[in-house]
Short mmCIF file of C-alpha atoms (C1' of nucleotides) in Angstrom, two decimals:
data_model
loop_
_atom_site.label_atom_id
_atom_site.label_comp_id
_atom_site.label_asym_id
_atom_site.label_seq_id
_atom_site.Cartn_x
_atom_site.Cartn_y
_atom_site.Cartn_z
CA MET A 1399 2.91 0.93 -2.57
CA ARG A 1400 3.40 -1.82 -0.09
CA LEU A 1401 1.77 -4.99 0.95
CA THR A 1402 0.29 -4.54 4.41
CA THR A 1403 1.42 -6.68 7.30
CA ARG A 1404 -2.00 -8.30 7.18
CA SER A 1405 -1.10 -10.05 3.95
CA ARG A 1406 2.35 -10.94 5.07
CA TYR A 1407 1.47 -12.10 8.55
CA GLY A 1408 -1.59 -13.84 7.18
CA THR A 1409 0.43 -15.76 4.65
CA ARG A 1410 2.91 -16.82 7.28
CA MET A 1411 0.01 -17.88 9.45
CA VAL A 1412 -1.67 -20.15 6.92
CA LEU A 1413 1.73 -21.49 5.97
CA ASP A 1414 2.35 -22.33 9.60
CA MET A 1415 -0.98 -24.12 9.70
CA ALA A 1416 -0.01 -26.09 6.63
CA GLN A 1417 3.30 -27.06 8.19
CA HIS A 1418 2.13 -27.97 11.66
CA GLY A 1419 -1.41 -29.05 11.04
CA LYS A 1420 -0.80 -32.25 9.12
CA ASN A 1421 -2.75 -34.27 11.59
CA GLY A 1422 -5.04 -31.91 13.42
CA LEU A 1423 -5.66 -28.43 14.61
CA VAL A 1424 -3.20 -25.68 15.32
CA ARG A 1425 -3.58 -23.25 18.19
CA ILE A 1426 -3.26 -19.52 17.63
CA GLU A 1427 -0.93 -19.27 20.59
CA ASP A 1428 1.46 -21.71 18.98
CA ILE A 1429 1.48 -19.91 15.68
CA ALA A 1430 2.05 -16.65 17.48
CA ARG A 1431 5.03 -18.05 19.31
CA ARG A 1432 6.57 -19.71 16.29
CA GLN A 1433 6.04 -16.77 13.97
CA ASP A 1434 6.66 -14.11 16.58
CA ILE A 1435 3.42 -12.30 15.87
CA SER A 1436 0.95 -11.08 18.49
CA ALA A 1437 -1.75 -13.67 19.11
CA LYS A 1438 -4.38 -10.97 19.32
CA TYR A 1439 -3.45 -9.73 15.91
CA LEU A 1440 -3.53 -13.21 14.42
CA GLU A 1441 -6.98 -13.62 15.90
CA LYS A 1442 -8.21 -10.82 13.72
CA LEU A 1443 -6.65 -12.26 10.62
CA VAL A 1444 -7.95 -15.73 11.27
CA ARG A 1445 -11.43 -14.35 11.63
CA GLN A 1446 -11.31 -12.77 8.20
CA LEU A 1447 -10.04 -15.93 6.60
CA LYS A 1448 -12.60 -18.01 8.43
CA GLY A 1449 -15.35 -15.78 7.15
CA THR A 1450 -14.34 -16.53 3.59
CA GLY A 1451 -14.06 -20.25 4.15
CA TYR A 1452 -10.33 -20.79 4.02
CA ILE A 1453 -10.06 -21.87 7.63
CA LYS A 1454 -12.15 -24.10 9.88
CA SER A 1455 -11.92 -24.09 13.64
CA ARG A 1456 -12.94 -25.90 16.78
CA ARG A 1457 -13.36 -24.30 20.17
CA GLY A 1458 -12.59 -25.50 23.61
CA PRO A 1459 -9.66 -27.52 24.93
CA ASN A 1460 -7.71 -29.21 22.14
CA GLY A 1461 -9.38 -26.77 19.82
CA GLY A 1462 -7.63 -24.81 17.14
CA HIS A 1463 -7.62 -23.92 13.48
CA ALA A 1464 -6.85 -25.72 10.27
CA LEU A 1465 -6.93 -25.03 6.58
CA ALA A 1466 -10.25 -25.90 5.01
CA LYS A 1467 -8.52 -27.08 1.85
CA PRO A 1468 -5.22 -28.80 1.06
CA PRO A 1469 -2.27 -26.40 0.69
CA GLY A 1470 -2.06 -27.18 -3.00
CA GLU A 1471 -5.50 -25.69 -3.54
CA ILE A 1472 -4.95 -22.39 -1.79
CA THR A 1473 -3.04 -19.65 -3.56
CA ILE A 1474 -1.44 -16.69 -1.89
CA GLY A 1475 -3.50 -14.57 -4.27
CA GLU A 1476 -6.61 -15.71 -2.44
CA ILE A 1477 -5.08 -14.94 0.94
CA VAL A 1478 -3.91 -11.51 -0.14
CA ARG A 1479 -7.26 -10.67 -1.70
CA VAL A 1480 -9.06 -11.42 1.53
CA LEU A 1481 -6.64 -9.63 3.82
CA GLU A 1482 -6.00 -6.55 1.73
CA GLY A 1483 -9.40 -5.01 1.81
CA THR A 1484 -8.75 -3.40 -1.55
CA PRO A 1485 -8.67 -5.60 -4.62
CA SER A 1486 -7.10 -3.03 -6.93
CA LEU A 1487 -4.00 -0.87 -6.90
CA VAL A 1488 -6.11 2.21 -7.48
CA ASP A 1489 -9.68 3.08 -6.60
CA CYS A 1490 -10.86 3.78 -10.11
CA SER A 1491 -9.46 0.55 -11.46
CA GLY A 1492 -12.20 -1.66 -10.21
CA ASN A 1493 -15.58 -1.91 -11.80
CA SER A 1494 -16.80 1.02 -9.77
CA GLN A 1495 -17.71 3.87 -12.05
CA ASN A 1496 -17.32 6.63 -9.51
CA CYS A 1497 -14.36 8.30 -11.17
CA PRO A 1498 -15.59 11.44 -12.96
CA ARG A 1499 -12.56 11.49 -15.21
CA LEU A 1500 -12.93 7.94 -16.37
CA GLU A 1501 -13.56 8.83 -19.98
CA GLU A 1502 -10.52 10.97 -20.40
CA CYS A 1503 -8.35 8.98 -18.09
CA LEU A 1504 -5.56 7.56 -20.18
CA THR A 1505 -3.91 5.92 -17.24
CA HIS A 1506 -6.88 3.93 -16.06
CA ARG A 1507 -6.28 0.98 -18.32
CA ALA A 1508 -2.62 0.85 -17.39
CA TRP A 1509 -3.31 0.48 -13.66
CA GLN A 1510 -5.86 -2.15 -14.47
CA GLU A 1511 -3.33 -4.15 -16.46
CA VAL A 1512 -0.71 -3.90 -13.77
CA THR A 1513 -3.16 -5.02 -11.14
CA ARG A 1514 -4.08 -7.94 -13.34
CA VAL A 1515 -0.57 -9.26 -13.88
CA MET A 1516 0.16 -8.88 -10.21
CA TYR A 1517 -2.74 -11.05 -9.14
CA GLU A 1518 -2.03 -13.42 -12.00
CA LYS A 1519 1.31 -14.08 -10.39
CA LEU A 1520 -0.10 -14.25 -6.87
CA ASP A 1521 -2.73 -16.71 -8.05
CA SER A 1522 -0.08 -18.93 -9.58
CA ILE A 1523 1.60 -19.61 -6.25
CA THR A 1524 0.00 -22.10 -3.90
CA LEU A 1525 0.89 -22.69 -0.28
CA GLU A 1526 2.27 -26.03 -1.35
CA ASP A 1527 4.67 -24.28 -3.71
CA LEU A 1528 6.01 -22.30 -0.81
CA LEU A 1529 6.38 -25.34 1.39
CA GLU A 1530 8.21 -27.26 -1.29
CA SER A 1531 10.52 -24.49 -2.36
CA PRO A 1532 14.08 -25.37 -1.42
CA ARG A 1533 16.05 -22.99 0.81
CA PRO A 1534 17.23 -20.57 -0.14
CA CYS A 1535 13.95 -20.74 -1.89
CA SER A 1536 14.06 -20.49 -5.63
CA LEU A 1537 10.48 -20.32 -6.71
CA GLU A 1538 11.19 -20.37 -10.41
CA LYS A 1539 8.52 -22.62 -11.80
CA ASN A 1540 8.57 -20.74 -15.09
CA PRO A 1541 12.18 -19.60 -14.97
CA GLU A 1542 12.11 -16.38 -16.86
CA ASN A 1543 8.91 -17.04 -18.73
CA PRO A 1544 8.79 -15.04 -22.06
CA MET B 504 -1.97 -2.35 -1.13
CA ARG B 505 -2.51 0.72 -3.20
CA LEU B 506 -0.63 2.98 -5.47
CA THR B 507 -0.19 6.37 -3.78
CA THR B 508 -1.62 9.47 -5.36
CA ARG B 509 1.94 10.54 -6.03
CA SER B 510 2.30 7.87 -8.69
CA ARG B 511 -1.10 8.50 -10.14
CA TYR B 512 -0.96 12.28 -10.12
CA GLY B 513 2.63 12.14 -11.30
CA THR B 514 1.75 9.96 -14.23
CA ARG B 515 -1.08 12.24 -15.22
CA MET B 516 1.28 15.16 -14.92
CA VAL B 517 3.97 13.83 -17.23
CA LEU B 518 1.27 12.67 -19.59
CA ASP B 519 -0.11 16.19 -19.64
CA MET B 520 3.34 17.48 -20.43
CA ALA B 521 3.62 15.03 -23.29
CA GLN B 522 0.26 16.13 -24.65
CA HIS B 523 0.63 19.87 -24.33
CA GLY B 524 4.36 20.29 -24.59
CA LYS B 525 4.89 19.35 -28.20
CA ASN B 526 6.47 22.67 -28.96
CA GLY B 527 7.72 24.10 -25.73
CA LEU B 528 7.30 24.31 -22.01
CA VAL B 529 4.24 23.64 -19.91
CA ARG B 530 3.39 25.66 -16.84
CA ILE B 531 2.53 23.94 -13.57
CA GLU B 532 -0.50 26.15 -13.20
CA ASP B 533 -1.88 24.92 -16.51
CA ILE B 534 -1.37 21.29 -15.64
CA ALA B 535 -2.99 21.86 -12.28
CA ARG B 536 -6.04 23.40 -13.93
CA ARG B 537 -6.38 20.77 -16.62
CA GLN B 538 -5.82 17.82 -14.31
CA ASP B 539 -7.60 19.33 -11.34
CA ILE B 540 -4.70 18.77 -8.99
CA SER B 541 -3.28 21.33 -6.54
CA ALA B 542 -0.40 23.25 -8.14
CA LYS B 543 1.52 23.17 -4.90
CA TYR B 544 1.31 19.41 -4.80
CA LEU B 545 2.42 19.10 -8.41
CA GLU B 546 5.39 21.28 -7.57
CA LYS B 547 6.60 18.66 -5.16
CA LEU B 548 6.19 15.88 -7.68
CA VAL B 549 7.91 17.80 -10.43
CA ARG B 550 10.86 18.40 -8.16
CA GLN B 551 11.34 14.69 -7.55
CA LEU B 552 11.16 13.90 -11.23
CA LYS B 553 13.51 16.74 -12.06
CA GLY B 554 16.02 15.42 -9.57
CA THR B 555 16.14 12.12 -11.42
CA GLY B 556 16.46 13.71 -14.83
CA TYR B 557 13.05 13.02 -16.33
CA ILE B 558 12.04 16.67 -16.50
CA LYS B 559 13.85 19.83 -17.49
CA SER B 560 12.64 23.31 -16.60
CA ARG B 561 13.13 26.97 -17.27
CA ARG B 562 12.37 29.71 -14.78
CA GLY B 563 10.98 33.15 -15.22
CA PRO B 564 8.29 34.43 -17.56
CA ASN B 565 7.46 31.96 -20.33
CA GLY B 566 9.14 29.38 -18.17
CA GLY B 567 7.81 25.95 -17.49
CA HIS B 568 8.58 22.27 -17.60
CA ALA B 569 9.07 19.67 -20.28
CA LEU B 570 9.98 16.04 -20.53
CA ALA B 571 13.71 15.50 -20.86
CA LYS B 572 13.13 12.57 -23.20
CA PRO B 573 10.55 11.69 -25.85
CA PRO B 574 7.40 10.02 -24.47
CA GLY B 575 8.33 6.79 -26.18
CA GLU B 576 11.43 6.54 -24.04
CA ILE B 577 9.82 7.06 -20.65
CA THR B 578 7.96 4.19 -19.02
CA ILE B 579 5.43 4.52 -16.25
CA GLY B 580 7.61 2.08 -14.34
CA GLU B 581 10.27 4.74 -14.15
CA ILE B 582 7.80 7.36 -12.97
CA VAL B 583 6.31 5.06 -10.35
CA ARG B 584 9.72 4.03 -9.08
CA VAL B 585 10.71 7.63 -8.52
CA LEU B 586 7.48 8.73 -6.90
CA GLU B 587 6.82 5.73 -4.71
CA GLY B 588 9.73 5.97 -2.35
CA THR B 589 9.67 2.23 -1.85
CA PRO B 590 10.87 0.03 -4.68
CA SER B 591 9.46 -3.21 -3.30
CA LEU B 592 6.10 -4.47 -2.11
CA VAL B 593 7.63 -5.54 1.19
CA ASP B 594 10.58 -4.29 3.17
CA CYS B 595 12.46 -7.56 3.26
CA SER B 596 12.14 -8.07 -0.48
CA GLY B 597 14.84 -5.66 -1.47
CA ASN B 598 18.50 -6.42 -1.22
CA SER B 599 18.54 -5.23 2.35
CA GLN B 600 19.44 -8.07 4.66
CA ASN B 601 17.88 -6.62 7.77
CA CYS B 602 15.19 -9.27 8.12
CA PRO B 603 16.16 -11.62 10.94
CA ARG B 604 13.89 -14.35 9.62
CA LEU B 605 15.28 -14.29 6.12
CA GLU B 606 16.66 -17.79 6.25
CA GLU B 607 13.47 -19.44 7.32
CA CYS B 608 11.19 -17.09 5.43
CA LEU B 609 9.37 -19.16 2.88
CA THR B 610 7.37 -16.23 1.63
CA HIS B 611 10.26 -13.93 0.86
CA ARG B 612 10.88 -15.23 -2.61
CA ALA B 613 7.20 -15.04 -3.48
CA TRP B 614 6.94 -11.33 -2.70
CA GLN B 615 10.09 -10.78 -4.67
CA GLU B 616 8.63 -12.52 -7.70
CA VAL B 617 5.39 -10.59 -7.51
CA THR B 618 7.24 -7.31 -7.24
CA ARG B 619 9.25 -8.29 -10.26
CA VAL B 620 6.35 -9.09 -12.56
CA MET B 621 4.61 -5.91 -11.48
CA TYR B 622 7.50 -3.70 -12.45
CA GLU B 623 8.06 -5.77 -15.56
CA LYS B 624 4.61 -4.73 -16.66
CA LEU B 625 5.03 -1.13 -15.57
CA ASP B 626 8.31 -0.95 -17.47
CA SER B 627 6.64 -2.23 -20.61
CA ILE B 628 4.30 0.74 -20.87
CA THR B 629 5.66 4.01 -22.19
CA LEU B 630 3.97 7.37 -22.06
CA GLU B 631 3.58 7.12 -25.80
CA ASP B 632 1.62 3.91 -25.39
CA LEU B 633 -0.81 5.73 -23.15
CA LEU B 634 -1.16 8.64 -25.57
CA GLU B 635 -1.81 6.36 -28.50
CA SER B 636 -4.22 4.03 -26.78
CA PRO B 637 -7.67 4.38 -28.31
CA ARG B 638 -10.59 5.30 -26.05
CA PRO B 639 -11.89 3.41 -24.34
CA CYS B 640 -8.29 2.53 -24.08
CA SER B 641 -7.38 -1.04 -24.78
CA LEU B 642 -3.77 -1.30 -23.95
CA GLU B 643 -3.36 -4.89 -25.07
CA LYS B 644 -0.05 -4.93 -26.82
CA ASN B 645 0.50 -8.54 -25.93
CA PRO B 646 -3.13 -9.62 -25.76
CA GLU B 647 -3.01 -12.41 -23.26
CA ASN B 648 0.71 -13.01 -23.42
CA PRO B 649 1.92 -16.64 -22.78
"C1'" DG C 680 13.03 46.92 -12.36
"C1'" DC C 681 8.62 44.79 -12.54
"C1'" DT C 682 6.45 40.62 -13.14
"C1'" DA C 683 5.90 35.69 -14.07
"C1'" DA C 684 7.28 31.66 -13.34
"C1'" DA C 685 10.08 28.01 -11.02
"C1'" DC C 686 12.06 26.87 -6.70
"C1'" DC C 687 12.37 26.07 -1.68
"C1'" DT C 688 11.39 25.23 3.49
"C1'" DA C 689 8.49 24.41 6.77
"C1'" DC C 690 4.38 23.08 8.65
"C1'" DC C 691 -0.35 20.78 9.37
"C1'" DA C 692 -4.24 17.31 9.44
"C1'" DT C 693 -6.28 13.10 8.86
"C1'" DG C 694 -7.11 8.18 8.04
"C1'" DG C 695 -6.06 3.90 8.49
"C1'" DA C 696 -2.64 0.48 9.63
"C1'" DG C 697 -1.09 -1.93 13.44
"C1'" DG C 698 -1.78 -3.31 17.93
"C1'" DT C 699 -4.04 -3.98 22.79
"C1'" DA C 700 -7.53 -4.78 26.54
"C1'" DG C 701 -10.84 -7.21 28.44
"C1'" DG C 702 -14.12 -9.63 28.08
"C1'" DT C 703 -17.96 -13.93 26.42
"C1'" DT C 704 -18.90 -18.45 24.60
"C1'" DT C 705 -18.03 -23.15 23.55
"C1'" DT C 706 -16.04 -27.59 24.55
"C1'" DT C 707 -13.32 -31.00 26.79
"C1'" DG C 708 -11.48 -33.72 30.62
"C1'" DG C 709 -11.54 -35.02 35.34
"C1'" DC D 970 -20.88 -30.76 37.03
"C1'" DC D 971 -17.16 -27.77 37.18
"C1'" DA D 972 -12.91 -25.69 35.78
"C1'" DA D 973 -9.89 -24.72 32.45
"C1'" DA D 974 -8.61 -24.04 27.56
"C1'" DA D 975 -9.36 -22.49 23.61
"C1'" DA D 976 -11.91 -19.77 20.06
"C1'" DC D 977 -14.63 -15.76 19.54
"C1'" DC D 978 -16.02 -10.86 19.99
"C1'" DT D 979 -16.21 -5.56 20.75
"C1'" DA D 980 -14.07 -1.65 21.60
"C1'" DC D 981 -10.39 1.19 21.95
"C1'" DC D 982 -5.70 3.32 21.35
"C1'" DT D 983 -1.32 5.11 19.05
"C1'" DC D 984 1.35 6.61 15.59
"C1'" DC D 985 3.04 8.08 11.30
"C1'" DA D 986 3.12 8.51 6.34
"C1'" DT D 987 0.23 10.37 2.95
"C1'" DG D 988 -1.68 14.20 1.17
"C1'" DG D 989 -1.94 18.93 1.31
"C1'" DT D 990 -0.98 24.11 2.48
"C1'" DA D 991 1.48 28.62 3.53
"C1'" DG D 992 4.56 31.78 2.55
"C1'" DG D 993 8.23 32.89 1.01
"C1'" DT D 994 13.11 33.38 -2.44
"C1'" DT D 995 15.38 33.13 -6.85
"C1'" DT D 996 15.68 33.42 -11.83
"C1'" DA D 997 14.73 35.45 -16.25
"C1'" DG D 998 12.18 37.96 -19.83
"C1'" DC D 999 10.34 42.36 -21.29
#
DNA sequence: GCTAAACCTACCATGGAGGTAGGTTTTTGG
DNA sequence: CCAAAAACCTACCTCCATGGTAGGTTTAGC
């Protein structure tokens, strides 16, 4: 059970845009160089995020990409959801009813709950949170909760 | 980002043991039939769980497997941890320091936090909880938390 | 000592993640 | 108007872990 590189690279990408795009557009090539990720690969990620409205772009010379919303209004949960094709930890945990064992499946609800708390956490972290976190970054907004 | 079938099959397997092993051992063949999972595959899973002390076995005729502890004392977090080789959602999120970007990695802490809350939830659910959950199972022990 | 079960080692296949190649289209600046 | 810079697009490739199988060997009960 791992996050794919899509989510991780994608998050670093939008974070890079937030950092370097204060006053304008950011070129894929620049992100690729700074983050040490293949530009071609970033292209694919940017396309997905553009399709869902998180990024706007302009072509041609002096073109580039930028976040469509301020960093404080984009959570990493949103990014991860877009880039991981699969919204749930297990197939049967979604609303799809294609699991023949659903009725007798004691575990179903458990996976659902775990998926929920995971995205709850992801949705509580905005790009701005990440930018503002001091290094070494302690993200503790709700220290140990209870 | 998905749970592997190892975790899911494994959880169903130990759950089956809890259900049918009240007074004795459970044969792999029987679990395989009831859960509709290949016996050979279950063999592999049982071996991993045996290695970590969650299952005890007896060979020969009338042999079989049983949980080494009562269902109330085994969490699905423990099962998942054993069967997913990888304890963290991302490589760099463990204690391993092999990520060259660690210092400048704003996202590191976030993945760590998400991994933590996920296992926190997994560790809060025992096999007994699953057995006792009414169908359709509402697992809400702490309804919406806060 | 026969049989039932766990136990073990090795192997295989397939999908999808991760990455690359080679373009086409839009836009700007000279 | 043209050339260059950037986004945009389609197609392909490689690799390896997951998921699964085959064919045994060892232990123990009758």
